[in-house]
Coordinates of C-alpha atoms and ligand atoms in Angstrom, one line a residue:
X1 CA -32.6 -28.0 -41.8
X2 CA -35.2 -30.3 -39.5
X3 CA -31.8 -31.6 -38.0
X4 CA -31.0 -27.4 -37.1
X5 CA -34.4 -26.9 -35.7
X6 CA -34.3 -29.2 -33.6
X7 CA -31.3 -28.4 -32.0
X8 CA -31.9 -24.4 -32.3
X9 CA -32.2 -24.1 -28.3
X10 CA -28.9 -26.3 -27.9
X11 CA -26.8 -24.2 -29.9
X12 CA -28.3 -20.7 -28.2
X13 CA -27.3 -22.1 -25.2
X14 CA -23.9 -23.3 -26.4
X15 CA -23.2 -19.9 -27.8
X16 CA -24.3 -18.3 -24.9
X17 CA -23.0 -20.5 -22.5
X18 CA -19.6 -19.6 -24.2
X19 CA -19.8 -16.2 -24.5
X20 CA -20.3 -16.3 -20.5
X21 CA -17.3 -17.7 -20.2
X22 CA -15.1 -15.5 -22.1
X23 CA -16.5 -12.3 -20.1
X24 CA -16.2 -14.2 -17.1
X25 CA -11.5 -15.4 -18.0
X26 CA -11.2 -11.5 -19.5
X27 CA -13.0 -9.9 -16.4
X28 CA -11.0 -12.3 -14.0
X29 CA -7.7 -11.2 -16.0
X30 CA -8.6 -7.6 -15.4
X31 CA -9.9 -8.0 -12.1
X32 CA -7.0 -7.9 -9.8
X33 CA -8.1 -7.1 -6.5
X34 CA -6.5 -9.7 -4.7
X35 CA -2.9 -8.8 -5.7
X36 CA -0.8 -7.1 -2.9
X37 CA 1.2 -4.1 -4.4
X38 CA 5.3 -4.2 -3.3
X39 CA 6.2 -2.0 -0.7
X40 CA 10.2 -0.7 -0.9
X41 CA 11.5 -0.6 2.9
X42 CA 14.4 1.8 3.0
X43 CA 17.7 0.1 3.6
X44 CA 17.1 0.3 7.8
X45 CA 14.1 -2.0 8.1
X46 CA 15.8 -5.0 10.2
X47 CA 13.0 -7.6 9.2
X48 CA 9.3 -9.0 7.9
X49 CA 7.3 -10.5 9.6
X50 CA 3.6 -11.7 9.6
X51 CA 1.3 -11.3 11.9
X52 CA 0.5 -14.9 12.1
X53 CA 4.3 -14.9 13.6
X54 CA 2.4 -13.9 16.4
X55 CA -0.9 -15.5 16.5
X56 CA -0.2 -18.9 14.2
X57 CA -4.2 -19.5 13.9
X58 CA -3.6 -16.9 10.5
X59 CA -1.7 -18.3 9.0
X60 CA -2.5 -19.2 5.5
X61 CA -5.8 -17.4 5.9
X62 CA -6.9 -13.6 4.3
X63 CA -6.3 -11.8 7.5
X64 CA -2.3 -12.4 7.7
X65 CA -0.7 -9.5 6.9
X66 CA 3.0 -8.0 7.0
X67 CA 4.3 -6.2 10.0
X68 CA 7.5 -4.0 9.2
X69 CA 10.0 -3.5 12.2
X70 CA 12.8 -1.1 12.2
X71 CA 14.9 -1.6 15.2
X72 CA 17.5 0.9 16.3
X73 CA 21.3 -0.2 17.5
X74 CA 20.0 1.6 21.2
X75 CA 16.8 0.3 22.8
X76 CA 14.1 2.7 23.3
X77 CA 10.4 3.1 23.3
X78 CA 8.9 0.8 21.1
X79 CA 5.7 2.5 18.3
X80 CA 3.2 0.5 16.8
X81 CA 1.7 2.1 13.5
X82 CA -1.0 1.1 11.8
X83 CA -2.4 1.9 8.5
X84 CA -5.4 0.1 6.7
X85 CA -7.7 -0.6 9.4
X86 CA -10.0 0.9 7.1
X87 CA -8.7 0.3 3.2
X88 CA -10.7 2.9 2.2
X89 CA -9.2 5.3 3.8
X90 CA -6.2 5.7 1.6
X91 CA -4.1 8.3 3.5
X92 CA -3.6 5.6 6.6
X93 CA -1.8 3.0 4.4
X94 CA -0.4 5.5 1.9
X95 CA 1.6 7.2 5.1
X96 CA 2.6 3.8 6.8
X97 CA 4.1 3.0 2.8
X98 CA 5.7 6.1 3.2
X99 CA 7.5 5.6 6.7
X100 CA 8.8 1.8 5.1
X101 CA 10.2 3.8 2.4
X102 CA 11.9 6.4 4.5
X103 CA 12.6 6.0 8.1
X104 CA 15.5 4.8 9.8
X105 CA 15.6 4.2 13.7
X106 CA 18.0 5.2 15.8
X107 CA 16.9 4.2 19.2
X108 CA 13.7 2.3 20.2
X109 CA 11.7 0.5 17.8
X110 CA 9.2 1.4 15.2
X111 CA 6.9 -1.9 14.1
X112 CA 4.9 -0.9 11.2
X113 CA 1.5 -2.5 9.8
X114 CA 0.2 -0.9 6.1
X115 CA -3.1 -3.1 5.7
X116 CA -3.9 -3.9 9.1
X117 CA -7.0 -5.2 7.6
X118 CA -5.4 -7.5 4.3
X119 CA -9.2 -8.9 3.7
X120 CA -10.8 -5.6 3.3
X121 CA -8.3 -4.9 0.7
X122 CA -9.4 -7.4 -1.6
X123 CA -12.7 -5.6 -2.6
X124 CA -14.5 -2.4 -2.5
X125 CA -17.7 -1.2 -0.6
X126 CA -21.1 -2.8 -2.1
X127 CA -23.4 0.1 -4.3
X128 CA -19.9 2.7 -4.1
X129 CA -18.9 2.2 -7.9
X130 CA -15.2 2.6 -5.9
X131 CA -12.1 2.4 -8.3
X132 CA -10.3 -0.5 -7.6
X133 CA -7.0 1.6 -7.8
X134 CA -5.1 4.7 -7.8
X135 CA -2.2 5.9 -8.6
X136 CA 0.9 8.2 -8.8
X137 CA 4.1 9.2 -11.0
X138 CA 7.0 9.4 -9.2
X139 CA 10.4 10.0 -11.2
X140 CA 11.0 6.2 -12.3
X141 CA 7.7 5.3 -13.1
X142 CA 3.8 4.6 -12.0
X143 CA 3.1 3.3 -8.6
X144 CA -0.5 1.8 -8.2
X145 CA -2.7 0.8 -4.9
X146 CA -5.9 -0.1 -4.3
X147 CA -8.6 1.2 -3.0
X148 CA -10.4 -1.4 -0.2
X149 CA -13.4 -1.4 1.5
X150 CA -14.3 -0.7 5.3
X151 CA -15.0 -3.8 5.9
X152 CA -13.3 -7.0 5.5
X153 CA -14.5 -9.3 2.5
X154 CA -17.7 -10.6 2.8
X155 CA -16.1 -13.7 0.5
X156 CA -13.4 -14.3 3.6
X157 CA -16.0 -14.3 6.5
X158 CA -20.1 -14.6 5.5
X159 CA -22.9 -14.3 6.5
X160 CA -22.6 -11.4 9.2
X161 CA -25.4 -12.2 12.4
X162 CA -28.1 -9.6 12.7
X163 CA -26.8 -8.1 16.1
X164 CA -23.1 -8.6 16.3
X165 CA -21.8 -8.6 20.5
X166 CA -18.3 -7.7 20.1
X167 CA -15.3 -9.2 22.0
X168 CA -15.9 -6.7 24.8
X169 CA -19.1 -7.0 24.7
X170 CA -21.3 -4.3 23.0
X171 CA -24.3 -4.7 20.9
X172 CA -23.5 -3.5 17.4
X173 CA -25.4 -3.8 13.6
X174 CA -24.5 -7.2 12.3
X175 CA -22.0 -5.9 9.6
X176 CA -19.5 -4.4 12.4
X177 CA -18.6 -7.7 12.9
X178 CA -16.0 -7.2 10.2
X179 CA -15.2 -3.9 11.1
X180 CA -11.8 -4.8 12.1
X181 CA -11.7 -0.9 14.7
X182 CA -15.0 -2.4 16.7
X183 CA -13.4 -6.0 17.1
X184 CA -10.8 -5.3 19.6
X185 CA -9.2 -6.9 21.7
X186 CA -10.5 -9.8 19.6
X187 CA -11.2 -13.5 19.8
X188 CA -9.1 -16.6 19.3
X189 CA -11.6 -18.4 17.7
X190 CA -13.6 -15.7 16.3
X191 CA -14.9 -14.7 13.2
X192 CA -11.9 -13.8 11.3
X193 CA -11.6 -10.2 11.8
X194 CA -12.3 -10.5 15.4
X195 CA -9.0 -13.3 14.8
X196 CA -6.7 -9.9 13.1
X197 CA -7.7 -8.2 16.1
X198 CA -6.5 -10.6 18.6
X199 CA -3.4 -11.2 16.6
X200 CA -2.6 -7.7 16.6
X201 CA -3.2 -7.2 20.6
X202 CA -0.4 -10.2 20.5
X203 CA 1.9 -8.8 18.6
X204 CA 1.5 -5.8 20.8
X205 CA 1.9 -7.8 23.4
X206 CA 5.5 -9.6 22.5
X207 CA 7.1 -6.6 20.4
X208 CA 6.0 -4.9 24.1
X209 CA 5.1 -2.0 22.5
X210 CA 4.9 0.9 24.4
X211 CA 2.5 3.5 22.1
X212 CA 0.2 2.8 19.0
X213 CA -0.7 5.3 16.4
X214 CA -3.4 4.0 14.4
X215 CA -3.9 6.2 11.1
X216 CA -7.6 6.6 10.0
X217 CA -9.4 9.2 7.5
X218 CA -13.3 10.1 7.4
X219 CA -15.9 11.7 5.9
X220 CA -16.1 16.0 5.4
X221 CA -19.8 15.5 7.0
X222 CA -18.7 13.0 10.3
X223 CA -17.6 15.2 13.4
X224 CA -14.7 13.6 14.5
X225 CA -12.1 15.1 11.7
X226 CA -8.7 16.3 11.6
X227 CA -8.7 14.8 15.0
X228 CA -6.5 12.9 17.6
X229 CA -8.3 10.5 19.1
X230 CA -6.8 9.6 22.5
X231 CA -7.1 7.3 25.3
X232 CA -7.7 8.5 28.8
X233 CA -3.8 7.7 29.0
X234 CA -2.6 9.4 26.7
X235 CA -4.5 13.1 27.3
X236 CA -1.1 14.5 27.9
X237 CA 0.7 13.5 25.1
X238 CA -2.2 14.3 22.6
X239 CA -2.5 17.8 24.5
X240 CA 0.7 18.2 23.8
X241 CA 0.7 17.3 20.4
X242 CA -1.5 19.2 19.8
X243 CA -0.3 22.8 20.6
X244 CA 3.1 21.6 18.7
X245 CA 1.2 21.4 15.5
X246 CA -1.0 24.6 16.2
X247 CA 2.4 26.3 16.1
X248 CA 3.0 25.0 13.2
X249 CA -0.2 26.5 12.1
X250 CA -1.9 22.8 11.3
X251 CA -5.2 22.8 13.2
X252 CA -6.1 19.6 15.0
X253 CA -8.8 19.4 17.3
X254 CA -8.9 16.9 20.2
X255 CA -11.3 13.9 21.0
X256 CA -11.3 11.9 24.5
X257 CA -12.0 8.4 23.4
X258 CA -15.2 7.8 25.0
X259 CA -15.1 5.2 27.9
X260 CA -18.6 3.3 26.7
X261 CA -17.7 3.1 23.3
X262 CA -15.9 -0.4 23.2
X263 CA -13.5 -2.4 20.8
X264 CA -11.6 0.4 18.9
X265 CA -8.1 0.7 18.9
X266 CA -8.1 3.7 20.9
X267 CA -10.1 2.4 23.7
X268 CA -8.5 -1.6 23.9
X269 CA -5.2 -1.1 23.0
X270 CA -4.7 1.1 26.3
X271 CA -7.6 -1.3 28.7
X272 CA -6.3 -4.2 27.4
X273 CA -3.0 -4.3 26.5
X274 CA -1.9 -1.2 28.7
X275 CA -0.4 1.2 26.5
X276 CA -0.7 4.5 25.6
X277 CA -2.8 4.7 22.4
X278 CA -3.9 7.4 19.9
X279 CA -6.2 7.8 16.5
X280 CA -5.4 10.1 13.8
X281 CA -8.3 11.3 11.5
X282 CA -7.6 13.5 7.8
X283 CA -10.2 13.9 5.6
X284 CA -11.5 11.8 2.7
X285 CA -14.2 13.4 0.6
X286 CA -13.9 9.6 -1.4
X287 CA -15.5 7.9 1.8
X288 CA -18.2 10.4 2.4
X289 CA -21.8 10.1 1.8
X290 CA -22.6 13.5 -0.1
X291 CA -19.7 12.8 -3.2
X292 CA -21.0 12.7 -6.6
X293 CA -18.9 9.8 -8.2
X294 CA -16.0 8.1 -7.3
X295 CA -13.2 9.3 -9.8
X296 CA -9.5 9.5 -9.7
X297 CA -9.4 13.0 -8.9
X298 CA -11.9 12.7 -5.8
X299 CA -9.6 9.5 -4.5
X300 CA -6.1 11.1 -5.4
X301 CA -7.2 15.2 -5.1
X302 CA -9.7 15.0 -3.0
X303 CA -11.9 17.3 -5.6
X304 CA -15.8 16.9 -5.7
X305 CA -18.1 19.6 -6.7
X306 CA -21.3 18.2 -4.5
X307 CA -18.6 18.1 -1.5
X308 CA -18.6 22.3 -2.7
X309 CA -22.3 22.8 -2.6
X310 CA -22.4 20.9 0.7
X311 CA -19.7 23.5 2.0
X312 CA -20.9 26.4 0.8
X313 CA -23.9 25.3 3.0
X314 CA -22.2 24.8 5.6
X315 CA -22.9 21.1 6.1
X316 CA -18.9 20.5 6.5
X317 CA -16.6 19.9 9.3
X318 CA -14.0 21.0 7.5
X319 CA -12.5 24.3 5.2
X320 CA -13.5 22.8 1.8
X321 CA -12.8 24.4 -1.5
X322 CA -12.5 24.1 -4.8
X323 CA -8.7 22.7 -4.1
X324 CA -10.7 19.4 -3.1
X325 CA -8.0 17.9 0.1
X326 CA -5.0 15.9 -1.8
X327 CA -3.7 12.5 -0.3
X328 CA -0.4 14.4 -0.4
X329 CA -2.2 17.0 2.3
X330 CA -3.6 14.0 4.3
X331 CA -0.4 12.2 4.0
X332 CA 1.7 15.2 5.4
X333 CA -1.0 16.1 7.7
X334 CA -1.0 12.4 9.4
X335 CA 3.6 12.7 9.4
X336 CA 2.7 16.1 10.8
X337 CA 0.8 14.8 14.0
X338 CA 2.9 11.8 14.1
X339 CA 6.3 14.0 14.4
X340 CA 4.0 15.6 16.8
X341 CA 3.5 12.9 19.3
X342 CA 6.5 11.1 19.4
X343 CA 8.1 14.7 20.2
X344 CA 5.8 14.6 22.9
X345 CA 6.6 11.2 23.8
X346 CA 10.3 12.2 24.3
X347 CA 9.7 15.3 26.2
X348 CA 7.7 12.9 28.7
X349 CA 9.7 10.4 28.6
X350 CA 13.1 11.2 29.4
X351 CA 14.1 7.4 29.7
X352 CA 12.4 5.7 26.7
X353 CA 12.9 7.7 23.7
X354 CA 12.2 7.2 20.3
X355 CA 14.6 8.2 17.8
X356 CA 13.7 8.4 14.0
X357 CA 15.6 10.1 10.6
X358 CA 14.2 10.3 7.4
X359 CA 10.7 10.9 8.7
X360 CA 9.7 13.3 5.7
X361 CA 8.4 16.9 6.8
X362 CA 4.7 17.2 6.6
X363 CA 5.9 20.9 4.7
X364 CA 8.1 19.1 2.2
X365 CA 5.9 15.9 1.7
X366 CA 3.2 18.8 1.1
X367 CA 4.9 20.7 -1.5
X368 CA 6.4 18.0 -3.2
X369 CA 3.7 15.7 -3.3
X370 CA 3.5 12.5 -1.6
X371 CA 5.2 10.7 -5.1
X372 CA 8.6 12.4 -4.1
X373 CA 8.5 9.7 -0.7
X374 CA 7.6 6.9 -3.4
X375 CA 10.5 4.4 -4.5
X376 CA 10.2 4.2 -8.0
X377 CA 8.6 0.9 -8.8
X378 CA 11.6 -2.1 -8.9
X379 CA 10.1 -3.8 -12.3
Ligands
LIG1 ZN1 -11.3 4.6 9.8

């Protein structure tokens, strides 16, 4: 009994100590975060790459990240898409996973990046309470992605400075600096996002792309919404687009990408690399600052009743009702604008044309739900 007492704190901490461990192996079992979900590319993709391919400095690190090219048997104009720049902005990399599953090319070239940013799919935003996935039931079965942050993972490139001066040279809060759409055209021997960004402008550079459609989502509250987003280049085409979807009875309204506001896609990819370059924004209600909490049915449907109250008072950018905005909306919304612009693209562009089958239409994807584009998963 002395023997016990004396060794009372010993055995609290042993059991404790313990205890600690087995929340930490079953909360490390459960927590899988950093595990990449399979993508199916439809039987025309030609090959894989990785964008270290292009820039070997990423190799091995968190920011290397797949790049899907479909080349046609004709040459053409060559697209760069890009989904995931933001992982918490589902529709983007849900609607690049689509095109892998679907397209084919006929002429040109169609290079394809899902999680442009591969770090900031490894965790969620700090204070959100985010899921870490969501999901949908296609015919053969569950398919499952996660839902990423904004910002690349503190874990993969810590501590952020106080100011952050970004590769072209404006002053922006410390935590932009891994805001992969502020770090363009990047750094060589940056931090690691600014490292993404310069390996992208590479790979722009040697696929010699001629146009880049970078897929983005944001909040019901933020301005710039159901939006292109267009370089001074690319007013035409985006003009253009534009009145094709308004047509179609799909309202899009269109943003100059401002000269002074430096290192997004829209603005770099056309002064740096030189081609034409445009942003397209859907709404996310899941990213916003007025939802209530972050549940399946706000990430998947789009459904919040706080997003309701703050539309009834008119505090929205958007029609908002009780049908929330499905991904399956955003998705077709984001093929809709895309069909849009490369349609424009061809009717400038009589000599580089893109060709593309099995781009699902925006009205089908949106009837049938964005699961009917899914492969079902392979195991
Ligand atoms: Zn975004």
């Amino acid at each position: 009994m002395v023997e016990f007492r004396k060794n009372y704190h010993f055995y609290t901490a042993l059991i404790l100590l313990l205890l600690g461990l087995l929340l930490a192996f079953f909360s490390g079992l459960q927590f899988k975060m950093s595990q990449e979900e399979d993508i199916y590319p439809a039987p025309g993709l030609s090959r894989i790459n990785r964008l270290s391919d292009y820039f070997p400095a990423l190799a091995g690190t968190p920011g290397d990240t797949k790049v899907f090219i479909f080349e046609g048997p004709e040459k053409g104009a060559n697209v760069l898409i890009t989904g995931g720049t933001h992982p918490n902005e589902p529709a983007g990399f849900l609607t690049a996973a689509v095109l892998i599953e679907n397209i084919q090319v006929k002429r040109g070239k169609m290079v394809i990046i899902p999680r442009a940013n591969a770090s900031g799919f490894t965790c969620n935003d700090p204070m959100d309470a985010s899921l870490q996935r969501f999901y949908f039931e296609t015919m053969g079965g569950r398919r499952q992605f996660r839902f990423g942050s904004r910002l690349t993972n503190p874990v993969h490139q810590w501590p952020d400075p106080t100011l952050y001066e970004n590769p072209a040279g404006q002053m922006l809060s410390g935590s932009e600096v891994r805001n992969l759409n502020r770090c363009y055209p990047g750094r060589p021997h940056g931090y690691l996002t600014e490292k993404v960004a310069f390996g992208i402008m590479e790979m722009i550079r040697q696929e010699k792309i001629d146009l880049g459609v970078d897929l983005h989502e944001s909040a019901p509250e933020y301005p710039v919404i159901n939006a292109i987003v267009f370089h001074d280049n690319s007013a035409e085409l985006a003009a253009m687009a534009q009145i094709a979807l308004q047509a179609e009875g799909l309202d899009f309204r269109l943003e100059a990408s401002p000269v002074n506001l430096r290192g997004l896609s829209h603005r770099e990819w056309g002064d740096v690399a030189g081609i034409k370059a445009v942003l397209i924004e859907t709404p996310n209600p899941a990213q916003g600052r007025l939802k209530g909490k972050t549940t399946l049915a706000l990430v998947v449907e789009g459904k919040d009743k706080d997003y309701l109250k703050a539309s009834r008072l008119g505090r929205l950018f958007i029609p908002y009702d009780e049908n929330g905005v499905p991904l399956s909306e955003r998705v077709s919304r984001h093929l809709a604008a895309l069909a849009a612009v490369l349609e424009s693209w061809n009717e400038m562009d009589s000599e580089n044309q893109i060709d593309i089958s099995g781009l699902p239409d925006w009205k089908e994807l949106l009837e049938k739900g964005v699961e009917a584009f899914l492969q079902p998963p392979k195991k």
